[in-house]
Short mmCIF file of C-alpha atoms in Angstrom, two decimals:
data_model
loop_
_atom_site.label_atom_id
_atom_site.label_comp_id
_atom_site.label_asym_id
_atom_site.label_seq_id
_atom_site.Cartn_x
_atom_site.Cartn_y
_atom_site.Cartn_z
CA MET W 8 9.37 -10.30 27.98
CA LEU W 9 5.93 -11.83 27.02
CA LEU W 10 6.94 -14.57 25.58
CA TRP W 11 8.31 -15.30 28.85
CA LEU W 12 6.08 -14.11 31.15
CA ALA W 13 3.53 -16.69 29.40
CA ARG W 14 6.44 -19.69 30.21
CA SER W 15 6.35 -18.51 33.72
CA ASP W 16 2.93 -18.31 34.40
CA GLY W 17 -0.33 -19.92 32.96
CA ALA W 18 -2.49 -17.69 33.65
CA TRP W 19 -1.97 -16.10 30.97
CA LEU W 20 -2.08 -17.81 27.97
CA PRO W 21 -6.38 -17.73 28.51
CA ASN W 22 -6.42 -14.17 27.22
CA LEU W 23 -3.70 -14.14 24.42
CA ALA W 24 -5.18 -16.31 23.50
CA THR W 25 -8.75 -14.63 22.97
CA LEU W 26 -6.71 -11.69 21.54
CA ALA W 27 -4.31 -13.93 19.07
CA PHE W 28 -7.77 -15.36 17.04
CA SER W 29 -9.78 -12.01 17.06
CA MET W 30 -10.23 -9.95 14.40
CA ASP W 31 -8.13 -7.19 16.10
CA ARG W 32 -6.86 -4.80 13.68
CA ARG W 33 -3.22 -4.12 15.69
CA ASN W 34 -0.34 -6.05 15.36
CA ARG W 35 -0.92 -7.44 19.35
CA ALA W 36 -2.86 -9.90 18.43
CA ASP W 37 -0.20 -11.41 15.56
CA ILE W 38 2.37 -10.80 18.63
CA ALA W 39 0.21 -13.24 20.81
CA ALA W 40 -0.54 -15.82 18.41
CA ALA W 41 3.38 -15.95 17.15
CA ILE W 42 3.67 -16.86 21.32
CA LEU W 43 0.74 -19.81 21.35
CA ASP W 44 2.62 -20.91 18.36
CA ILE W 45 6.16 -21.38 19.35
CA LEU W 46 4.57 -23.03 22.51
CA SER W 47 3.53 -25.15 21.19
CA ARG W 48 5.89 -26.86 19.13
CA GLU W 49 7.64 -26.67 23.01
CA ASN W 50 5.16 -29.09 24.50
CA SER W 51 2.03 -28.69 21.85
CA ALA W 52 -0.39 -31.08 24.79
CA THR W 53 0.13 -28.72 26.96
CA LEU W 54 -0.91 -25.69 25.97
CA TRP W 55 -3.39 -26.92 23.84
CA ARG W 56 -4.64 -27.81 27.25
CA HIS W 57 -4.61 -24.88 29.16
CA ILE W 58 -6.23 -22.94 25.88
CA GLU W 59 -8.39 -25.73 25.29
CA SER W 60 -11.96 -24.16 27.66
CA HIS W 61 -11.01 -20.67 26.39
CA VAL W 62 -11.13 -21.17 22.63
CA ASP W 63 -14.27 -21.54 21.05
CA VAL W 64 -13.29 -23.03 18.02
CA ALA W 65 -16.70 -22.72 15.69
CA GLN W 66 -16.75 -19.71 16.32
CA ILE W 67 -13.06 -18.77 15.57
CA ALA W 68 -14.44 -20.70 12.07
CA GLU W 69 -16.68 -17.77 11.75
CA GLN W 70 -15.13 -14.93 13.24
CA CYS W 71 -11.96 -14.97 12.39
CA ARG W 72 -11.48 -13.83 8.84
CA HIS W 73 -7.37 -13.44 8.66
CA LEU W 74 -4.93 -16.03 7.30
CA SER W 75 -1.83 -16.28 9.65
CA ARG W 76 -4.01 -16.56 12.47
CA LEU W 77 -6.69 -18.46 11.59
CA VAL W 78 -3.54 -20.93 10.31
CA THR W 79 -1.74 -19.88 13.24
CA PHE W 80 -4.80 -21.74 15.15
CA MET W 81 -4.37 -24.32 12.39
CA ARG W 82 -0.53 -25.75 13.20
CA ILE W 83 -1.25 -25.25 17.11
CA ALA W 84 -4.63 -28.46 16.99
CA GLU W 85 -2.89 -30.03 14.51
CA ARG W 86 0.52 -30.63 16.71
CA ALA W 87 -1.76 -31.60 20.02
CA GLY W 88 -4.15 -33.59 17.65
CA LYS W 89 -0.96 -35.79 16.75
CA ARG W 90 -0.37 -36.38 20.70
CA SER W 91 -3.62 -38.33 20.69
CA ILE W 92 -6.05 -35.07 22.49
CA GLN W 93 -9.27 -35.93 20.83
CA SER W 94 -10.39 -32.38 21.00
CA ALA W 95 -7.92 -31.24 19.23
CA GLU W 96 -8.59 -33.27 16.07
CA ALA W 97 -11.95 -32.39 16.42
CA ALA W 98 -10.15 -28.04 16.26
CA ALA W 99 -8.31 -28.85 13.23
CA ARG W 100 -10.83 -30.67 11.57
CA THR W 101 -13.77 -27.85 11.79
CA LEU W 102 -11.28 -24.94 10.78
CA LEU W 103 -9.61 -27.14 7.61
CA ASP W 104 -13.38 -28.37 7.12
CA ARG W 105 -13.60 -24.44 6.12
CA PHE W 106 -11.45 -24.20 2.66
CA SER W 107 -11.47 -26.12 0.28
CA ALA W 108 -9.55 -29.75 -0.93
CA SER W 109 -9.60 -28.86 -4.38
CA SER W 110 -6.06 -27.60 -5.25
CA GLY W 111 -7.87 -24.33 -8.53
CA MET W 112 -7.01 -21.17 -8.07
CA PRO W 113 -9.47 -18.27 -10.21
CA ALA W 114 -6.42 -16.89 -12.87
CA SER W 115 -4.27 -14.21 -11.39
CA ALA W 116 -5.62 -10.38 -12.42
CA ARG W 117 -3.88 -9.35 -14.99
CA ASP W 118 -1.97 -5.83 -13.40
CA LEU W 119 0.32 -7.99 -10.62
CA ARG W 120 1.35 -3.97 -10.10
CA PRO W 121 0.37 -3.14 -5.91
CA PRO W 122 -1.25 -0.99 -5.29
CA GLU W 123 1.04 2.66 -4.30
CA TYR W 124 0.01 2.97 -1.17
CA VAL W 125 1.53 -0.70 -0.10
CA PRO W 126 5.10 -0.18 0.88
CA PRO W 127 8.45 -1.15 -0.47
CA SER W 128 9.07 -3.15 2.24
CA LEU W 129 6.01 -4.82 1.23
CA GLN W 130 6.35 -5.83 -2.35
CA GLY W 131 8.50 -9.07 -1.80
CA VAL W 132 5.56 -10.66 -0.24
CA TRP W 133 3.71 -9.22 -2.55
CA TYR W 134 5.30 -10.68 -4.93
CA GLU W 135 5.47 -13.59 -2.98
CA LEU W 136 2.37 -14.31 -3.59
CA SER W 137 1.80 -13.82 -6.85
CA GLU W 138 3.84 -16.24 -7.81
CA LEU W 139 1.78 -18.21 -5.23
CA GLY W 140 -1.53 -17.18 -8.10
CA LEU W 141 -3.49 -16.51 -5.14
CA LEU W 142 -3.75 -12.39 -5.95
CA THR W 143 -7.04 -13.04 -7.74
CA ASP W 144 -9.15 -10.54 -9.83
CA GLY W 145 -11.71 -11.37 -6.96
CA ALA W 146 -8.24 -11.20 -4.11
CA LEU W 147 -7.69 -7.21 -5.28
CA GLN W 148 -10.90 -5.78 -5.05
CA ALA W 149 -10.93 -6.77 -1.60
CA PHE W 150 -7.74 -5.99 -0.42
CA ALA W 151 -9.09 -2.77 -1.97
CA SER W 152 -12.17 -3.31 0.50
CA GLN W 153 -10.59 -4.45 3.42
CA MET W 154 -7.93 -1.19 3.72
CA ALA W 155 -11.33 0.82 2.55
CA ASP W 156 -12.01 -0.67 6.00
CA CYS W 157 -9.41 0.25 8.45
CA CYS W 158 -8.39 3.64 7.55
CA SER W 159 -12.68 4.79 7.83
CA PRO W 160 -13.67 7.51 8.24
CA LEU W 161 -10.79 8.54 6.05
CA GLY W 162 -9.44 7.82 2.37
CA ILE W 163 -6.31 5.36 1.79
CA ASN W 164 -3.97 7.74 0.93
CA MET W 165 -5.36 10.49 3.94
CA GLY W 166 -4.94 7.60 6.21
CA ARG W 167 -1.00 6.84 4.96
CA GLU W 168 -0.17 10.00 6.22
CA LEU W 169 -0.85 9.91 8.85
CA GLU W 170 0.47 6.83 9.85
CA ALA W 171 3.79 7.81 8.26
CA LEU W 172 3.30 11.25 11.01
CA VAL W 173 2.48 9.33 14.79
CA ALA W 174 5.25 6.78 12.56
CA GLU W 175 8.20 9.68 12.91
CA GLY W 176 6.73 10.77 16.47
CA GLY W 177 7.51 7.41 17.72
CA ARG W 178 10.79 7.60 15.55
CA GLU W 179 10.08 4.84 13.51
CA ASN W 180 11.65 4.16 9.90
CA ALA W 181 9.83 3.95 7.38
CA ASP W 182 11.51 0.57 6.13
CA PHE W 183 9.69 -1.20 9.38
CA SER W 184 7.78 -4.04 7.20
CA ILE W 185 6.09 -4.53 10.52
CA GLY W 186 5.54 -0.81 11.39
CA ARG W 187 2.16 1.07 11.35
CA TRP W 188 1.41 1.66 7.45
CA ALA W 189 2.61 -2.19 6.69
CA SER W 190 1.06 -3.41 9.50
CA THR W 191 -2.33 -2.14 8.29
CA VAL W 192 -1.45 -3.66 4.91
CA ARG W 193 -0.66 -6.59 5.68
CA PHE W 194 -3.43 -7.05 7.75
CA ALA W 195 -5.69 -6.11 5.01
CA LEU W 196 -4.67 -9.02 2.47
CA ASN W 197 -4.81 -11.41 5.82
CA ALA W 198 -8.35 -10.88 5.48
CA ALA W 199 -8.98 -10.75 1.68
CA LEU W 200 -7.09 -13.73 1.39
CA ILE W 201 -8.24 -15.87 3.65
CA GLN W 202 -11.40 -17.00 1.34
CA PRO W 203 -11.29 -18.41 -1.94
CA MET W 204 -8.19 -20.47 -0.81
CA PRO W 205 -7.58 -24.38 -1.24
CA ALA W 206 -6.37 -25.76 1.18
CA SER W 207 -3.42 -27.18 -0.01
CA LEU W 208 -2.08 -23.14 -0.29
CA LEU W 209 -2.42 -22.16 3.52
CA LYS W 210 0.23 -22.99 4.55
CA LYS W 211 2.10 -21.24 1.67
CA ALA W 212 0.37 -18.74 2.14
CA GLU W 213 0.90 -17.99 6.03
CA ALA W 214 4.55 -18.74 5.43
CA VAL W 215 4.39 -14.94 3.36
CA LEU W 216 3.39 -12.88 5.30
CA ARG W 217 4.78 -14.55 8.46
CA THR W 218 5.73 -11.68 11.10
CA TYR W 219 7.69 -13.74 13.99
CA ASN W 220 10.70 -15.70 14.55
CA PRO W 221 8.87 -19.11 15.01
CA GLU W 222 12.06 -20.34 17.33
CA SER W 223 12.30 -21.03 20.13
CA LEU W 224 15.79 -19.12 20.21
CA VAL W 225 17.62 -20.39 23.15
CA GLU W 226 19.96 -17.81 25.52
CA PRO W 227 23.40 -18.86 26.07
CA GLU W 228 23.93 -18.05 30.34
CA ASN W 229 27.56 -16.14 29.20
CA GLY W 230 26.53 -14.11 25.64
CA ASN W 231 28.46 -11.68 25.67
CA ASP W 232 32.15 -13.52 26.62
CA LEU W 233 31.47 -15.32 23.60
CA LEU W 234 31.62 -11.62 21.90
CA ALA W 235 34.08 -10.13 24.08
CA GLY W 236 36.96 -11.66 21.87
CA LEU W 237 35.39 -10.38 18.45
CA ILE W 238 34.73 -7.30 19.87
CA ALA W 239 37.97 -6.77 21.90
CA SER W 240 39.62 -7.49 17.63
CA LEU W 241 37.59 -5.24 15.92
CA GLU W 242 37.37 -2.19 17.39
CA ASN W 243 42.05 -2.53 17.94
CA GLY W 244 42.66 -3.38 14.30
CA LYS W 245 43.41 -7.28 15.23
CA GLU W 246 41.61 -9.29 13.27
CA ARG W 247 44.03 -11.64 12.20
CA SER W 248 44.80 -12.42 15.89
CA PHE W 249 41.44 -13.64 16.07
CA ALA W 250 40.57 -17.24 17.41
CA PRO W 251 36.68 -18.68 15.85
CA ALA W 252 35.86 -20.30 19.73
CA HIS W 253 35.61 -19.76 23.18
CA ARG W 254 37.13 -22.43 26.22
CA ASN W 255 35.80 -26.00 24.17
CA LEU W 256 33.19 -24.20 21.55
CA VAL W 257 34.33 -23.99 17.84
CA PHE W 258 32.46 -21.12 16.11
CA LEU W 259 30.53 -22.78 12.46
CA ASP W 260 28.27 -19.41 11.53
CA LEU W 261 27.87 -16.40 14.07
CA VAL W 262 26.01 -13.81 12.19
CA CYS W 263 25.35 -10.34 14.64
CA PHE W 264 24.27 -6.63 14.49
CA MET W 265 25.77 -4.68 16.98
CA GLU W 266 27.60 -1.03 17.28
CA LEU W 267 30.95 -0.58 16.03
CA GLN W 268 32.17 3.38 16.78
CA GLY W 269 28.84 5.17 16.78
CA ARG W 270 27.14 2.84 14.27
CA VAL W 271 25.50 -0.05 13.41
CA ALA W 272 26.71 -2.08 11.73
CA HIS W 273 26.61 -6.15 10.23
CA VAL W 274 28.75 -8.68 11.44
CA GLU W 275 28.99 -12.04 9.61
CA LEU W 276 31.71 -14.75 10.87
CA THR W 277 31.23 -17.67 8.24
CA ALA W 278 33.63 -21.19 8.10
CA HIS W 279 34.04 -23.16 5.44
CA LEU W 280 35.57 -26.96 3.91
CA ILE W 281 39.00 -27.16 2.81
CA PRO W 282 38.52 -31.40 0.65
CA PRO W 283 42.16 -31.68 0.34
CA GLY W 284 44.91 -30.32 -3.00
CA GLN W 285 42.00 -27.27 -3.05
CA GLN W 286 43.22 -24.32 -3.67
CA GLN W 287 42.19 -22.10 -0.25
CA ARG W 288 39.36 -20.49 -1.99
CA VAL W 289 35.86 -20.46 -1.26
CA ARG W 290 32.35 -19.69 -2.28
CA PRO W 291 30.23 -17.23 0.04
CA THR W 292 27.24 -19.23 1.93
CA PRO W 293 23.88 -18.23 0.21
CA PRO W 294 21.01 -18.45 2.97
CA SER W 295 18.76 -21.35 3.54
CA PHE W 296 15.66 -19.83 5.05
CA LYS W 297 14.48 -16.72 6.57
CA ALA W 298 14.75 -15.60 10.31
CA THR W 299 10.55 -15.89 9.71
CA GLU W 300 10.83 -19.64 9.20
CA LEU W 301 12.21 -22.22 11.39
CA PRO W 302 16.12 -23.63 10.19
CA ARG W 303 16.04 -26.09 7.81
CA PRO W 304 19.88 -26.79 6.30
CA GLY W 305 19.70 -25.90 2.52
CA PRO W 306 20.88 -28.94 -0.33
CA GLU W 307 23.02 -31.23 0.00
CA GLU W 308 26.25 -29.61 -1.33
CA PRO W 309 29.63 -32.14 -0.25
CA ILE W 310 30.89 -29.28 1.76
CA ALA W 311 29.12 -27.09 3.40
CA VAL W 312 28.87 -26.94 6.56
CA CYS W 313 25.95 -25.19 7.60
CA GLY W 314 22.41 -23.95 6.56
CA ARG W 315 22.34 -19.96 6.93
CA ALA W 316 19.33 -18.51 8.12
CA LEU W 317 18.42 -14.83 6.03
CA PRO W 318 17.99 -11.76 8.52
CA ALA W 319 14.59 -10.22 7.94
CA ILE W 320 12.28 -7.53 10.00
CA ALA W 321 10.99 -10.10 12.13
CA TYR W 322 9.17 -10.00 16.42
CA LEU W 323 11.48 -11.68 18.70
CA GLY W 324 13.72 -12.55 16.40
CA CYS W 325 15.14 -10.81 13.04
CA ILE W 326 18.27 -13.64 13.33
CA SER W 327 19.12 -17.22 13.37
CA PRO W 328 20.85 -19.27 14.55
CA ALA W 329 22.53 -21.53 11.26
CA ILE W 330 22.01 -24.87 11.91
CA ALA W 331 24.70 -27.56 10.70
CA ALA W 332 23.95 -30.10 7.78
CA PRO W 333 23.73 -33.16 8.43
CA ARG W 334 26.63 -34.37 5.53
CA PHE W 335 29.62 -31.84 7.47
CA LEU W 336 28.56 -33.83 10.05
CA GLN W 337 29.05 -36.69 8.92
CA LEU W 338 32.15 -36.21 7.64
CA VAL W 339 33.92 -34.96 11.29
CA GLY W 340 32.54 -38.08 13.22
CA ALA W 341 29.92 -35.43 15.55
CA GLN W 342 25.66 -36.16 16.11
CA PRO W 343 23.59 -32.60 15.91
CA SER W 344 23.95 -33.46 19.95
CA ASN W 345 27.52 -31.99 19.62
CA THR W 346 26.54 -27.97 18.80
CA VAL W 347 24.89 -25.39 20.11
CA ARG W 348 22.57 -23.08 18.41
CA TYR W 349 22.23 -19.71 20.70
CA HIS W 350 20.54 -16.19 19.88
CA TRP W 351 21.27 -13.27 22.74
CA ARG W 352 20.41 -9.84 22.51
CA HIS W 353 24.00 -7.62 22.91
CA GLY W 354 24.45 -4.66 23.74
CA SER W 355 27.56 -4.69 25.40
CA THR W 356 28.70 -1.69 22.66
CA VAL W 357 26.25 0.82 22.65
CA THR W 358 27.77 4.15 23.72
CA ASN W 359 24.92 6.64 21.32
CA LEU W 360 20.67 6.57 23.00
CA ALA W 361 19.46 4.28 20.61
CA SER W 362 17.60 1.31 21.48
CA SER W 363 19.78 -2.06 22.05
CA ARG W 364 16.71 -5.03 21.31
CA ARG W 365 18.06 -4.19 17.54
CA HIS W 366 22.07 -5.05 19.16
CA GLU W 367 21.79 -9.05 18.55
CA ALA W 368 23.33 -11.95 17.63
CA ALA W 369 22.96 -15.72 16.67
CA LEU W 370 25.29 -18.80 16.82
CA LEU W 371 26.46 -21.79 15.53
CA ALA W 372 29.05 -23.69 17.31
CA ILE W 373 30.19 -27.09 17.48
CA GLU W 374 32.43 -28.74 20.45
CA ARG W 375 35.98 -28.83 19.93
CA ASP W 376 36.26 -32.35 21.13
CA ALA W 377 33.77 -33.56 18.64
CA LEU W 378 35.31 -31.19 15.69
CA ALA W 379 37.65 -34.58 14.09
CA LEU W 380 38.71 -33.58 10.69
CA PRO W 381 39.77 -36.61 7.72
CA ASP W 382 43.59 -36.44 6.86
CA GLY W 383 44.18 -33.63 4.41
CA TRP W 384 40.82 -31.76 5.34
CA GLN W 385 41.02 -28.26 6.69
CA MET W 386 39.06 -24.98 7.39
CA GLN W 387 38.70 -21.12 7.05
CA TRP W 388 36.78 -18.52 8.15
CA ILE W 389 35.98 -15.55 6.24
CA LEU W 390 34.88 -12.43 8.91
CA ARG W 391 32.81 -10.08 7.90
CA VAL W 392 31.07 -6.63 7.98
CA ASN W 393 29.17 -4.68 6.50
CA GLY W 394 29.36 -7.66 4.01
CA HIS W 395 32.23 -6.66 2.98
CA VAL W 396 35.36 -9.11 3.82
CA ARG W 397 37.31 -8.37 6.91
CA VAL W 398 39.84 -11.02 7.60
CA VAL W 399 40.08 -15.13 6.18
CA LEU W 400 41.31 -16.73 9.58
CA SER W 401 42.51 -20.09 9.15
CA LYS W 402 42.86 -21.38 12.62
CA PHE W 403 41.00 -22.64 16.13
#
């Protein structure tokens, strides 16, 4: 909703900019930064002109000690600078000058185990930061200090217990990686790691700590229609009769979380190429990017159809549409413009009292007329529900 408002009315942008690059400990600042980052990708010059007079670059460089928010502001300025906006170029240089040009870091701490108050949902983040060499003795001391400040006047363990009770009262999942306590821990990590930080590691560290989907997700006009045939086949046990297509669109990859028989189900439909003379057995397609990253096709495998996204708990979208592999498009004689990448919220199957906002769908499809397989080549679709193969399809 906030992203829609920001796109619809530029009057919101100055307030978002003031919040986004502050040291506000609440996640609302992270959401504001996410929205500005997405709008910057869509039109960097326009966004910069909206926020330029409302942000004090020198003050942000001095007072914003939050790694992710500062790097996001730097990225916004760099994009506008590439459009020959001099004030943006100067802002990007000012921010970058704050960090060392050296690629060296102090040695990692000997004990890299996460403290007990780091929730399980963030332990993967912890180990990724460790692999980057960012968890030095100094960083761990700064992290502990930041956690103490966030929980003051209470102790860290008492603060964690109280946050758990508040989250329970709000029916928040204890494993929620952007929940109340996890957001506190992530804030402390962002504040602790910003110094010392070589410029060469800034963007890598920000990518690990990112909490939002950075894509400009496009919603179709007919999301319910796109899924209607699949839902009917799953509910009636007629999956074998399902055709992975809708009108002029042939599905290449579909991922969705929907309610089936009163429970949330993870449904995946993946397309695979079958070369001439090969037995009709295909390997699972591993993800090539996370939902918190921009899409990339992945390794150039000869028979890869697309690069798929790994779902992640994230603001603005927990799943992303796949992206067609260049070699696949070349094989069938299509252009990227012949494909569509859609994302939408889908609550048509919801019958219980839970929010339908968690029911998402992401689709990569190609125009039927643009899908011209060479002689002898075939395609196969595998439908999985909660990781289990439900049916293998060969007709569209």
